[in-house]
């Protein structure tokens, strides 16, 4: 799949808008489930756009495509898991 | 496949490999290294939630946001350079790469001012676990960006000397893959230290 210049331009504008929007949402926010979910979703969306439109992994070898796409979910998923199960994970990882 | 020469052994595998196998070994290593550091961050966060909730307040959100915009924009310019070489336009490709370099240099410049600001505010890495993990991850990322900038200079030289055409630009694609992966990692680091309360 060849990405057009117009698509790249739109993706870049969206990435910048999401960055500024995420900053506005996150600034001064108190810890909470929904703020964690919002930050995680924005992070996932931005990473996926870089992966699909800049890296163009859509037609790459499955070993590359799957690994990179899964990686894009890793940190956002951990954000939510740590918020929900932080004490249990702390207990599991105590020496 | 326009990205691969007809005698390229990579055509034997299912799906293309952007650039070459060697760069993907490097990218896998980079992703693994940062994955381990992310796990350390999250385990530390699980053990010290209060310190991490207050962490982003200590840092310059402006510097973090500026470097995010710099990384995204530099990555975008590299993607446009790849598009230009697909049209066999080396001159336009070089112009996009130059824009990517100028933008990318902004990253260490912003980082320099950020660390100076940190030091004047007592954030010197000897404080709490949030500060330690912040310096460990962001300075590691700075190293990867610095390597990338050096690679970008080489790619620009190769483009200038006619090293890439629309039928073979694997070197450019290899660099682009590394640069985008480094951008993606910053997109993970940024919310963890500057945004997530």
XYZ file of C-alpha atoms in Angstrom:
292
model
C 0.000 0.000 0.000
C 1.438 3.362 -1.046
C 0.358 6.267 1.148
C -0.427 9.521 -0.693
C 1.084 12.872 0.251
C -2.357 14.209 1.149
C -2.937 11.302 3.555
C 0.464 11.891 5.175
C -0.316 15.588 5.600
C -3.661 14.814 7.241
C -2.099 12.205 9.537
C 0.566 14.685 10.651
C -2.059 17.374 11.401
C -4.106 14.840 13.370
C -1.034 13.692 15.335
C -0.184 17.273 16.293
C -3.805 17.979 17.243
C -3.950 14.831 19.393
C -0.691 15.801 21.089
C -1.959 19.277 21.961
C -5.371 17.904 22.947
C -3.790 15.277 25.169
C -1.648 17.923 26.848
C -4.706 20.109 27.485
C -6.632 17.168 28.942
C -3.789 15.860 31.053
C -2.511 19.167 32.430
C -3.407 19.498 36.073
C -5.679 16.437 35.956
C -6.123 14.368 39.082
C -5.384 10.625 38.962
C -8.445 8.641 37.960
C -9.666 5.769 35.833
C -11.098 7.820 32.978
C -8.126 10.174 32.661
C -5.907 7.068 32.499
C -8.131 5.566 29.793
C -8.170 8.820 27.790
C -4.364 9.130 27.892
C -4.003 5.428 26.980
C -6.416 5.711 24.036
C -4.705 8.843 22.681
C -1.301 7.144 23.006
C -2.580 4.021 21.226
C -4.130 6.037 18.416
C -1.012 8.141 17.837
C 1.310 5.123 17.892
C -0.948 3.231 15.482
C -0.990 6.109 13.025
C 2.823 6.322 13.043
C 3.016 2.538 12.614
C 0.484 2.309 9.779
C 1.048 5.546 7.852
C 4.696 6.515 8.481
C 6.230 3.031 8.904
C 3.751 1.540 6.405
C 3.710 -1.877 8.065
C 0.446 -2.900 6.374
C 2.078 -5.106 3.738
C 5.252 -6.009 5.596
C 6.372 -9.404 6.799
C 4.043 -10.668 9.566
C 6.956 -10.853 12.006
C 7.391 -7.101 11.637
C 3.748 -6.092 11.254
C 2.471 -8.024 14.284
C 5.331 -7.163 16.598
C 5.208 -3.435 15.896
C 1.414 -3.262 16.128
C 1.384 -5.212 19.416
C 4.103 -2.909 20.730
C 1.802 0.048 20.066
C -0.692 -1.447 22.524
C 1.824 -2.478 25.188
C 2.382 0.753 27.106
C -1.244 1.987 26.926
C -2.431 -1.411 28.204
C 0.064 -1.314 31.061
C -1.133 2.208 31.985
C -4.630 0.851 32.585
C -3.497 -2.410 34.223
C -1.282 -0.573 36.701
C -4.107 1.804 37.554
C -6.547 -1.072 38.150
C -4.226 -3.650 39.716
C -1.295 -1.581 41.017
C -1.310 -2.987 44.578
C -1.558 -6.591 43.355
C 1.281 -6.049 40.848
C 3.365 -4.400 43.587
C 2.782 -7.453 45.774
C 3.721 -9.835 42.945
C 6.937 -7.935 42.247
C 8.093 -7.549 45.863
C 11.225 -9.364 46.901
C 7.379 -4.473 -5.331
C 8.966 -1.118 -5.996
C 10.967 -1.186 -2.818
C 12.922 -4.307 -3.660
C 15.281 -5.163 -6.449
C 14.113 -8.125 -8.516
C 17.052 -10.285 -7.422
C 16.530 -9.448 -3.779
C 16.383 -12.534 -1.521
C 13.828 -10.767 0.676
C 11.151 -11.330 -1.971
C 11.139 -14.986 -0.925
C 9.542 -14.187 2.418
C 5.868 -13.368 2.799
C 5.498 -9.595 2.824
C 8.283 -7.103 2.372
C 10.947 -6.111 4.853
C 11.243 -2.310 4.889
C 14.889 -1.469 4.280
C 16.914 -4.523 5.184
C 17.093 -7.306 7.763
C 19.999 -5.710 9.618
C 18.074 -2.556 10.524
C 15.211 -4.681 11.838
C 17.595 -6.559 14.106
C 18.576 -3.134 15.445
C 14.947 -2.002 15.738
C 13.977 -5.235 17.542
C 16.874 -4.613 19.948
C 15.729 -1.024 20.476
C 12.128 -2.091 21.093
C 13.257 -4.812 23.512
C 15.507 -2.425 25.418
C 12.714 0.104 25.878
C 10.143 -2.599 26.660
C 12.336 -3.663 29.600
C 12.626 -0.051 30.751
C 8.856 0.399 30.443
C 8.338 -2.677 32.640
C 10.707 -1.216 35.229
C 8.758 2.072 35.075
C 5.428 0.331 35.628
C 6.708 -1.850 38.464
C 8.149 1.268 40.148
C 4.820 3.031 39.567
C 2.937 0.130 41.146
C 5.171 0.336 44.216
C 5.157 4.149 44.529
C 1.861 5.407 43.089
C 1.863 8.704 45.002
C 5.344 9.684 43.784
C 4.363 8.941 40.176
C 1.008 10.748 40.460
C 2.880 13.921 41.423
C 5.761 13.289 39.000
C 4.536 15.172 35.896
C 4.064 18.345 37.991
C 7.846 18.469 38.485
C 8.706 18.464 34.793
C 8.389 21.020 32.014
C 5.320 20.004 30.038
C 6.300 22.587 27.433
C 9.627 20.821 26.795
C 7.937 17.407 26.592
C 5.246 18.645 24.220
C 7.827 20.502 22.091
C 9.912 17.360 21.679
C 6.801 15.338 20.807
C 5.930 17.810 18.054
C 9.567 17.779 16.891
C 9.698 13.976 16.697
C 6.334 13.714 14.928
C 7.252 16.436 12.441
C 10.703 15.056 11.700
C 9.159 11.605 11.206
C 6.546 13.115 8.881
C 9.291 14.817 6.815
C 11.105 11.481 6.453
C 7.859 9.831 5.294
C 7.527 12.608 2.671
C 11.145 11.981 1.614
C 10.324 8.310 1.009
C 7.336 9.361 -1.062
C 9.544 11.711 -3.125
C 12.103 9.014 -3.917
C 9.271 6.728 -5.038
C 8.639 9.370 -7.690
C 12.383 9.290 -8.450
C 12.718 12.902 -7.342
C 16.066 13.035 -5.525
C 16.012 16.828 -5.240
C 12.672 16.911 -3.416
C 13.700 13.886 -1.351
C 16.832 15.711 -0.210
C 14.777 18.797 0.651
C 12.470 16.733 2.894
C 15.458 15.025 4.523
C 17.058 18.413 5.184
C 13.822 19.559 6.812
C 13.815 16.353 8.902
C 17.406 17.010 10.031
C 16.804 20.655 10.944
C 13.668 19.682 12.867
C 15.347 16.671 14.462
C 18.257 18.754 15.752
C 15.637 20.633 17.741
C 15.231 17.542 19.928
C 18.683 17.621 21.634
C 18.484 21.431 21.760
C 15.167 21.305 23.632
C 16.545 18.497 25.803
C 19.546 20.645 26.722
C 17.316 23.511 27.865
C 14.998 21.065 29.615
C 17.810 19.506 31.640
C 19.155 22.986 32.484
C 15.656 23.956 33.676
C 15.447 20.710 35.655
C 18.753 21.340 37.403
C 17.739 24.840 38.454
C 14.572 23.304 39.923
C 16.459 20.616 41.814
C 15.561 17.734 39.493
C 19.010 16.180 39.205
C 18.231 12.471 39.174
C 19.203 11.996 42.809
C 15.663 12.636 43.992
C 12.819 10.127 43.984
C 12.253 7.046 41.841
C 10.200 9.076 39.344
C 13.181 11.322 38.635
C 15.538 8.356 38.305
C 13.294 6.553 35.826
C 12.658 9.817 33.941
C 16.374 10.427 33.410
C 17.077 6.790 32.622
C 14.424 6.510 29.918
C 14.666 9.972 28.375
C 18.477 10.079 28.212
C 18.469 6.613 26.665
C 16.008 7.891 24.107
C 18.240 10.901 23.468
C 21.074 8.498 22.624
C 18.845 6.742 20.078
C 17.780 10.079 18.554
C 21.443 11.119 18.311
C 22.320 7.921 16.436
C 19.353 8.585 14.183
C 20.517 12.114 13.405
C 23.942 10.800 12.430
C 22.249 8.190 10.240
C 20.137 10.928 8.678
C 23.253 12.870 7.669
C 24.582 9.746 5.942
C 21.258 9.158 4.163
C 21.283 12.778 2.977
C 24.795 12.308 1.605
C 23.717 9.140 -0.213
C 20.670 10.910 -1.640
C 22.809 13.862 -2.745
C 25.246 11.547 -4.537
C 22.438 9.707 -6.334
C 22.539 6.606 -4.154
C 18.784 6.115 -4.238
C 16.340 5.789 -7.094
C 12.692 4.811 -7.324
C 13.756 1.220 -8.048
C 16.157 0.863 -5.087
C 15.948 2.978 -1.979
C 16.382 0.319 0.686
C 18.947 2.366 2.608
C 16.507 5.247 2.893
C 13.708 2.886 3.950
C 15.976 1.289 6.572
C 16.708 4.679 8.089
C 13.039 5.705 7.885
C 11.989 2.541 9.748
C 14.471 3.254 12.542
C 13.437 6.916 12.782
C 9.721 6.074 12.932
C 10.361 3.392 15.596
C 12.282 5.960 17.656
C 9.393 8.392 17.193
C 6.898 5.732 18.319
C 8.910 5.068 21.489
C 8.870 8.779 22.332
C 5.083 8.727 21.899
C 5.065 6.164 24.756
C 7.573 8.010 26.952
C 5.851 11.399 26.672
C 2.539 10.550 28.395
C 4.268 8.432 31.068
C 6.406 11.284 32.382
C 4.723 14.521 31.308
C 0.995 13.845 31.175
C -0.331 10.804 33.085
C -1.177 11.886 36.647
